[in-house]
Short mmCIF file of C-alpha atoms and ligand atoms in Angstrom, two decimals:
data_model
loop_
_atom_site.label_atom_id
_atom_site.label_comp_id
_atom_site.label_asym_id
_atom_site.label_seq_id
_atom_site.Cartn_x
_atom_site.Cartn_y
_atom_site.Cartn_z
CA UNK P 1 -13.01 -15.39 -61.90
CA UNK P 2 -11.46 -11.24 -61.09
CA UNK P 3 -14.09 -10.74 -59.44
CA UNK P 4 -13.82 -13.41 -57.59
CA UNK P 5 -12.96 -11.89 -54.11
CA UNK P 6 -9.85 -13.93 -52.53
CA UNK P 7 -10.86 -15.78 -48.56
CA UNK P 8 -9.75 -13.50 -46.97
CA UNK P 9 -11.53 -10.98 -48.82
CA UNK P 10 -14.44 -13.29 -48.42
CA UNK P 11 -15.04 -13.30 -44.64
CA UNK P 12 -14.85 -10.29 -43.99
CA UNK P 13 -17.13 -9.16 -46.64
CA UNK P 14 -19.43 -11.28 -44.40
CA UNK P 15 -18.73 -10.12 -40.75
CA UNK P 16 -22.96 -7.95 -41.61
CA UNK P 17 -23.03 -9.07 -37.38
CA UNK P 18 -21.59 -8.91 -34.34
CA UNK P 19 -22.40 -12.43 -33.52
CA UNK P 20 -20.54 -12.95 -37.17
CA UNK P 21 -17.50 -11.28 -35.79
CA UNK P 22 -17.25 -12.34 -32.54
CA UNK P 23 -17.11 -16.09 -34.03
CA UNK P 24 -13.43 -15.06 -35.77
CA UNK P 25 -12.47 -13.09 -33.03
CA UNK P 26 -8.75 -14.46 -32.10
CA UNK P 27 -8.42 -12.53 -29.12
CA UNK P 28 -11.12 -11.48 -26.57
CA UNK P 29 -10.15 -9.75 -23.10
CA UNK P 30 -11.49 -11.42 -19.64
CA UNK P 31 -11.54 -10.30 -16.72
CA UNK P 32 -10.05 -13.51 -15.70
CA UNK P 33 -6.59 -11.76 -17.16
CA UNK P 34 -7.10 -8.62 -14.63
CA UNK P 35 -4.67 -7.74 -11.81
CA UNK P 36 -5.33 -5.43 -10.07
CA UNK P 37 -2.72 -2.77 -9.02
CA UNK P 38 -3.63 -0.97 -5.57
CA UNK P 39 -1.99 2.30 -2.87
CA UNK P 40 -2.24 1.38 0.52
CA UNK P 41 -0.86 3.93 2.72
CA UNK P 42 -0.98 4.25 6.75
CA UNK P 43 -3.70 5.99 9.07
CA UNK P 44 -8.08 5.38 8.60
CA UNK P 45 -9.76 6.28 6.26
CA UNK P 46 -7.20 8.32 3.54
CA UNK P 47 -7.44 7.97 0.26
CA UNK P 48 -5.15 10.31 -1.60
CA UNK P 49 -6.04 11.58 -4.90
CA UNK P 50 -2.72 10.24 -6.93
CA UNK P 51 -2.65 13.63 -9.54
CA UNK P 52 -1.06 12.43 -11.99
CA UNK P 53 -3.01 9.44 -12.60
CA UNK P 54 -6.85 10.17 -12.41
CA UNK P 55 -9.38 6.94 -10.56
CA UNK P 56 -6.44 6.46 -8.28
CA UNK P 57 -5.76 7.15 -4.94
CA UNK P 58 -3.97 6.02 -1.31
CA UNK P 59 -5.68 4.10 0.52
CA UNK P 60 -5.45 3.15 3.94
CA UNK P 61 -6.84 -0.77 4.64
CA UNK P 62 -9.88 -0.05 6.40
CA UNK P 63 -10.84 1.31 1.90
CA UNK P 64 -8.09 -0.56 0.08
CA UNK P 65 -10.54 -3.60 1.26
CA UNK P 66 -13.53 -2.65 0.51
CA UNK P 67 -11.78 -1.44 -3.23
CA UNK P 68 -11.06 -5.19 -2.78
CA UNK P 69 -14.09 -5.95 -2.54
CA UNK P 70 -15.28 -3.83 -5.18
CA UNK P 71 -11.98 -5.33 -7.51
CA UNK P 72 -13.20 -8.70 -5.72
CA UNK P 73 -17.61 -8.17 -7.21
CA UNK P 74 -16.73 -7.78 -11.04
CA UNK P 75 -14.66 -10.43 -11.84
CA UNK P 76 -11.24 -9.49 -11.05
CA UNK P 77 -9.14 -12.27 -10.05
CA UNK P 78 -6.34 -10.75 -7.56
CA UNK P 79 -4.72 -7.38 -7.12
CA UNK P 80 -1.28 -6.10 -6.11
CA UNK P 81 -0.09 -4.27 -3.87
CA UNK P 82 2.16 -1.37 -3.46
CA UNK P 83 3.06 0.02 0.20
CA UNK P 84 3.50 3.62 0.96
CA UNK P 85 5.84 3.50 4.57
CA UNK P 86 5.19 5.75 7.83
CA UNK P 87 9.29 5.61 7.70
CA UNK P 88 12.11 5.18 5.20
CA UNK P 89 15.32 4.62 6.12
CA UNK P 90 18.75 3.56 4.00
CA UNK P 91 17.65 -0.32 5.94
CA UNK P 92 13.67 -0.03 3.87
CA UNK P 93 12.99 -1.48 7.19
CA UNK P 94 9.72 -1.26 6.69
CA UNK P 95 10.18 -4.01 4.00
CA UNK P 96 10.36 -6.02 5.97
CA UNK P 97 7.91 -5.47 9.60
CA UNK P 98 5.56 -7.61 10.36
CA UNK P 99 3.59 -4.88 11.47
CA UNK P 100 4.61 -3.85 8.28
CA UNK P 101 2.47 -1.77 5.50
CA UNK P 102 2.49 -4.31 3.01
CA UNK P 103 1.95 -6.87 5.55
CA UNK P 104 -0.98 -5.42 7.37
CA UNK P 105 -3.28 -5.56 4.55
CA UNK P 106 -2.43 -8.74 3.04
CA UNK P 107 -3.69 -10.15 6.68
CA UNK P 108 -6.63 -7.51 6.14
CA UNK P 109 -7.23 -8.51 2.94
CA UNK P 110 -6.95 -12.62 2.50
CA UNK P 111 -9.13 -12.10 6.11
CA UNK P 112 -11.50 -9.78 4.39
CA UNK P 113 -11.36 -12.23 0.93
CA UNK P 114 -9.52 -15.72 1.04
CA UNK P 115 -10.40 -16.18 -2.63
CA UNK P 116 -9.35 -13.51 -3.54
CA UNK P 117 -4.95 -12.92 -5.01
CA UNK P 118 -3.67 -11.59 -3.18
CA UNK P 119 0.10 -10.41 -5.27
CA UNK P 120 2.62 -8.46 -3.60
CA UNK P 121 5.16 -6.49 -4.96
CA UNK P 122 8.94 -7.34 -3.22
CA UNK P 123 11.24 -3.96 -3.36
CA UNK P 124 13.06 -2.13 -0.70
CA UNK P 125 12.60 1.52 -3.72
CA UNK P 126 8.80 2.04 -1.54
CA UNK P 127 10.77 1.41 1.90
CA UNK P 128 14.88 3.37 1.18
CA UNK P 129 14.87 7.55 2.16
CA UNK P 130 17.02 7.14 -1.53
CA UNK P 131 14.28 5.35 -3.19
CA UNK P 132 16.74 2.72 -4.78
CA UNK P 133 15.48 -0.68 -4.85
CA UNK P 134 18.50 -1.98 -3.55
CA UNK P 135 21.23 -0.97 -0.61
CA UNK P 136 23.49 1.58 -1.03
CA UNK P 137 26.99 2.53 -0.33
CA UNK P 138 27.85 5.31 1.36
CA UNK P 139 30.51 6.78 0.52
CA UNK P 140 30.11 5.52 -3.90
CA UNK P 141 26.38 5.83 -4.39
CA UNK P 142 25.90 2.24 -5.87
CA UNK P 143 23.83 -0.19 -5.28
CA UNK P 144 25.09 -3.79 -2.30
CA UNK P 145 23.39 -6.70 -4.39
CA UNK P 146 24.54 -8.86 -2.29
CA UNK P 147 22.89 -7.19 1.10
CA UNK P 148 19.78 -6.22 -0.76
CA UNK P 149 19.39 -9.50 -1.95
CA UNK P 150 19.07 -10.66 1.63
CA UNK P 151 16.53 -8.21 3.23
CA UNK P 152 14.73 -8.24 0.05
CA UNK P 153 14.60 -12.38 0.55
CA UNK P 154 13.64 -11.72 4.04
CA UNK P 155 10.58 -8.96 2.69
CA UNK P 156 9.58 -11.63 0.55
CA UNK P 157 9.01 -13.92 3.53
CA UNK P 158 7.66 -12.14 5.01
CA UNK P 159 4.90 -10.95 3.19
CA UNK P 160 4.06 -14.87 2.60
CA UNK P 161 3.86 -15.62 5.93
CA UNK P 162 1.00 -12.28 5.92
CA UNK P 163 -0.43 -14.59 3.80
CA UNK P 164 0.88 -13.37 -0.09
CA UNK P 165 -1.07 -16.33 -2.63
CA UNK P 166 1.86 -15.09 -4.32
CA UNK P 167 4.97 -12.33 -4.20
CA UNK P 168 6.12 -10.08 -7.45
CA UNK P 169 9.71 -9.24 -7.25
CA UNK P 170 10.71 -6.18 -9.44
CA UNK P 171 13.50 -4.76 -7.42
CA UNK P 172 15.61 -6.68 -11.10
CA UNK P 173 18.87 -7.04 -8.60
CA UNK P 174 21.50 -10.01 -9.22
CA UNK P 175 20.84 -13.56 -8.27
CA UNK P 176 16.98 -12.04 -6.48
CA UNK P 177 14.07 -14.70 -7.60
CA UNK P 178 16.70 -17.89 -6.09
CA UNK P 179 17.89 -16.04 -2.89
CA UNK P 180 13.98 -14.99 -2.53
CA UNK P 181 12.92 -19.00 -3.11
CA UNK P 182 15.76 -19.99 -0.59
CA UNK P 183 14.52 -18.06 1.56
CA UNK P 184 10.94 -18.96 1.06
CA UNK P 185 11.85 -23.03 0.86
CA UNK P 186 13.84 -22.16 4.16
CA UNK P 187 10.31 -20.28 6.13
CA UNK P 188 8.11 -23.51 4.61
CA UNK P 189 6.31 -21.69 2.21
CA UNK P 190 7.66 -23.77 -0.51
CA UNK P 191 3.69 -23.71 -2.65
CA UNK P 192 4.69 -19.56 -2.73
CA UNK P 193 5.55 -18.38 -6.35
CA UNK P 194 7.36 -16.25 -7.52
CA UNK P 195 6.21 -13.53 -10.92
CA UNK P 196 9.48 -12.05 -11.30
CA UNK P 197 9.81 -8.66 -13.21
CA UNK P 198 12.20 -10.39 -15.73
CA UNK P 199 12.16 -7.28 -18.12
CA UNK P 200 11.88 -4.27 -16.30
CA UNK P 201 12.67 -1.58 -18.52
CA UNK P 202 13.99 1.60 -16.73
CA UNK P 203 11.56 3.63 -18.86
CA UNK P 204 9.66 7.13 -18.54
CA UNK P 205 6.48 5.96 -17.67
CA UNK P 206 7.49 4.51 -14.54
CA UNK P 207 7.28 8.97 -13.71
CA UNK P 208 2.86 8.50 -12.68
CA UNK P 209 3.41 5.49 -10.69
CA UNK P 210 6.32 7.33 -8.74
CA UNK P 211 3.98 9.30 -7.26
CA UNK P 212 2.27 7.35 -6.34
CA UNK P 213 4.32 5.25 -4.60
CA UNK P 214 6.35 8.41 -2.95
CA UNK P 215 9.16 6.33 -4.33
CA UNK P 216 11.43 8.17 -7.08
CA UNK P 217 15.45 8.39 -6.08
CA UNK P 218 16.58 10.97 -4.62
CA UNK P 219 20.09 11.21 -6.17
CA UNK P 220 20.85 9.49 -9.87
CA UNK P 221 18.43 6.55 -11.53
CA UNK P 222 17.40 2.93 -11.91
CA UNK P 223 19.63 2.45 -14.87
CA UNK P 224 22.24 0.53 -13.58
CA UNK P 225 19.36 -1.53 -12.92
CA UNK P 226 16.93 -2.10 -15.32
CA UNK P 227 17.53 -2.20 -18.69
CA UNK P 228 17.92 -0.05 -21.95
CA UNK P 229 14.54 0.52 -23.43
CA UNK P 230 16.30 -0.62 -27.38
CA UNK P 231 17.05 -3.64 -26.08
CA UNK P 232 15.10 -7.18 -26.18
CA UNK P 233 17.76 -9.95 -27.26
CA UNK P 234 18.73 -8.41 -23.52
CA UNK P 235 15.01 -9.22 -21.88
CA UNK P 236 15.13 -12.88 -23.07
CA UNK P 237 17.63 -14.01 -21.24
CA UNK P 238 16.83 -12.34 -18.69
CA UNK P 239 13.48 -13.91 -18.36
CA UNK P 240 16.02 -17.66 -18.87
CA UNK P 241 18.12 -16.47 -15.76
CA UNK P 242 14.76 -15.57 -13.30
CA UNK P 243 13.05 -19.37 -15.32
CA UNK P 244 16.17 -21.40 -14.43
CA UNK P 245 16.14 -19.31 -10.75
CA UNK P 246 13.15 -20.76 -9.75
CA UNK P 247 10.39 -18.19 -11.28
CA UNK P 248 7.39 -19.43 -11.96
CA UNK P 249 4.76 -16.86 -13.89
CA UNK P 250 7.81 -14.29 -15.56
CA UNK P 251 6.63 -9.72 -16.14
CA UNK P 252 6.64 -8.03 -18.41
CA UNK P 253 7.50 -3.86 -17.78
CA UNK P 254 5.80 -1.99 -19.24
CA UNK P 255 3.67 -3.49 -21.91
CA UNK P 256 2.25 -0.90 -24.52
CA UNK P 257 5.79 0.50 -25.44
CA UNK P 258 6.92 -3.36 -25.87
CA UNK P 259 4.83 -5.63 -27.09
CA UNK P 260 7.89 -7.02 -29.20
CA UNK P 261 9.34 -7.53 -26.54
CA UNK P 262 5.73 -9.31 -25.06
CA UNK P 263 6.37 -11.42 -28.56
CA UNK P 264 9.21 -12.57 -28.79
CA UNK P 265 8.92 -13.62 -24.74
CA UNK P 266 6.15 -16.20 -26.08
CA UNK P 267 7.43 -17.38 -28.45
CA UNK P 268 10.30 -18.50 -26.40
CA UNK P 269 9.31 -19.37 -23.46
CA UNK P 270 5.67 -21.68 -21.87
CA UNK P 271 5.95 -20.13 -18.46
CA UNK P 272 2.65 -18.03 -17.56
CA UNK P 273 3.66 -14.76 -18.69
CA UNK P 274 2.42 -11.45 -17.79
CA UNK P 275 2.52 -7.71 -19.14
CA UNK P 276 2.47 -4.59 -16.58
CA UNK P 277 0.47 -2.00 -18.22
CA UNK P 278 1.97 0.75 -16.50
CA UNK P 279 0.92 4.09 -14.49
CA UNK P 280 3.01 6.17 -17.57
CA UNK P 281 0.37 4.76 -19.91
CA UNK P 282 -2.25 4.08 -18.20
CA UNK P 283 -2.72 8.10 -17.30
CA UNK P 284 -1.30 9.28 -21.43
CA UNK P 285 -4.94 7.16 -21.90
CA UNK P 286 -6.65 9.37 -19.15
CA UNK P 287 -5.27 12.58 -20.30
CA UNK P 288 -6.27 11.85 -23.69
CA UNK P 289 -9.75 11.18 -22.53
CA UNK P 290 -10.25 13.76 -20.02
CA UNK P 291 -9.60 16.17 -23.09
CA UNK P 292 -11.62 14.66 -25.39
CA UNK P 293 -9.29 13.67 -26.99
CA UNK P 294 -9.82 9.87 -27.57
CA UNK P 295 -12.94 7.86 -25.99
CA UNK P 296 -12.27 6.22 -23.31
CA UNK P 297 -13.03 2.41 -23.91
CA UNK P 298 -12.82 2.24 -26.74
CA UNK P 299 -9.13 2.84 -26.15
CA UNK P 300 -8.02 0.89 -22.95
CA UNK P 301 -10.67 -1.87 -24.25
CA UNK P 302 -8.27 -1.64 -27.83
CA UNK P 303 -4.97 -1.41 -25.57
CA UNK P 304 -5.79 -4.45 -22.81
CA UNK P 305 -7.21 -6.89 -26.86
CA UNK P 306 -3.33 -5.45 -28.11
CA UNK P 307 -1.24 -6.82 -25.12
CA UNK P 308 -2.98 -10.08 -24.97
CA UNK P 309 -2.80 -10.35 -28.76
CA UNK P 310 0.91 -9.60 -28.37
CA UNK P 311 0.79 -12.84 -26.14
CA UNK P 312 0.11 -11.33 -22.25
CA UNK P 313 -1.99 -13.79 -19.79
CA UNK P 314 -1.63 -12.04 -17.11
CA UNK P 315 -2.35 -8.15 -17.08
CA UNK P 316 -1.46 -5.13 -14.47
CA UNK P 317 -3.27 -2.57 -15.30
CA UNK P 318 -5.15 0.09 -13.44
CA UNK P 319 -8.00 0.12 -16.10
CA UNK P 320 -8.47 -2.82 -14.55
CA UNK P 321 -12.46 -2.25 -12.43
CA UNK P 322 -13.33 0.00 -15.12
CA UNK P 323 -12.69 -3.37 -17.47
CA UNK P 324 -14.34 -5.92 -15.66
CA UNK P 325 -18.18 -3.02 -15.50
CA UNK P 326 -17.16 -2.86 -19.36
CA UNK P 327 -17.23 -5.60 -20.64
CA UNK P 328 -19.98 -7.26 -18.60
CA UNK P 329 -22.24 -4.01 -19.84
CA UNK P 330 -20.67 -5.88 -23.01
CA UNK P 331 -21.50 -8.72 -22.18
CA UNK P 332 -25.24 -7.47 -20.54
CA UNK P 333 -25.43 -6.24 -24.51
CA UNK P 334 -25.37 -8.63 -26.96
ZN1 ZN D 1 12.57 -0.83 -6.71
#
């Protein structure tokens, strides 16, 4: 009797072939899970490497269309667009300009690839001269919440007008989801869903993104409107608020250092849940791989599988094209 394996041991010992292991596998990552974030900038044939994010570039619209075609060809269902405007000002006018960089990029990409989902980042930090996500009062340096809401709502509506399939507010201002929902409805975009960055932490892992999007705050930091990394229950409150305000998809950002938050949100709500595998998470694995310290492919697939295992339906990741390519190779190899 003492030599009899427990059922769990028997299963493990029996799993001798990859097919049997596959049969027992609880979580599978697929290109269908992925959204590829991209940075668009002005000019033609521009391909500026982002030094802290090897493999990631600021792309002019022509090159962004080519890159989007590649992603689409790999089976990635959607991309997320961030804009780097020609001019920045205190009113973030580039964010809601009908001829702004993101609006132009959306039109070009949707023209070329009508079936590719184009999600637009709704925020002001890439467009403000000071790099904050809202309008700043000159004397106090405080973020003016309600003035910012108006501009965010205009930004979302102008992106929907350009053809964005989903708008994704990342600013964390109070009341932004309902302000954006109201403006979209008023402008005739009742069917445009909102993917809300609901639990967005004030993390150090956004560092490389700020190089890529040229959006580092010129003074202060974003801790007055982003969440304390030490808090998990607060994430649930933020998520519930966004859902009450009309969010269709909610997001936890970053992903890997916050898998517990992702899991808690998954347990608490039944809307589609997105996780943003942020720039710092990407750069860490890239740097380790470049040094020969980690097997990039194995590490990335394990990391993304863990994000899905924690409960994400949608994973936004700069690794998306590589992952889609590797999965296709794995599939051919089996
Ligand atoms: Zn922002």
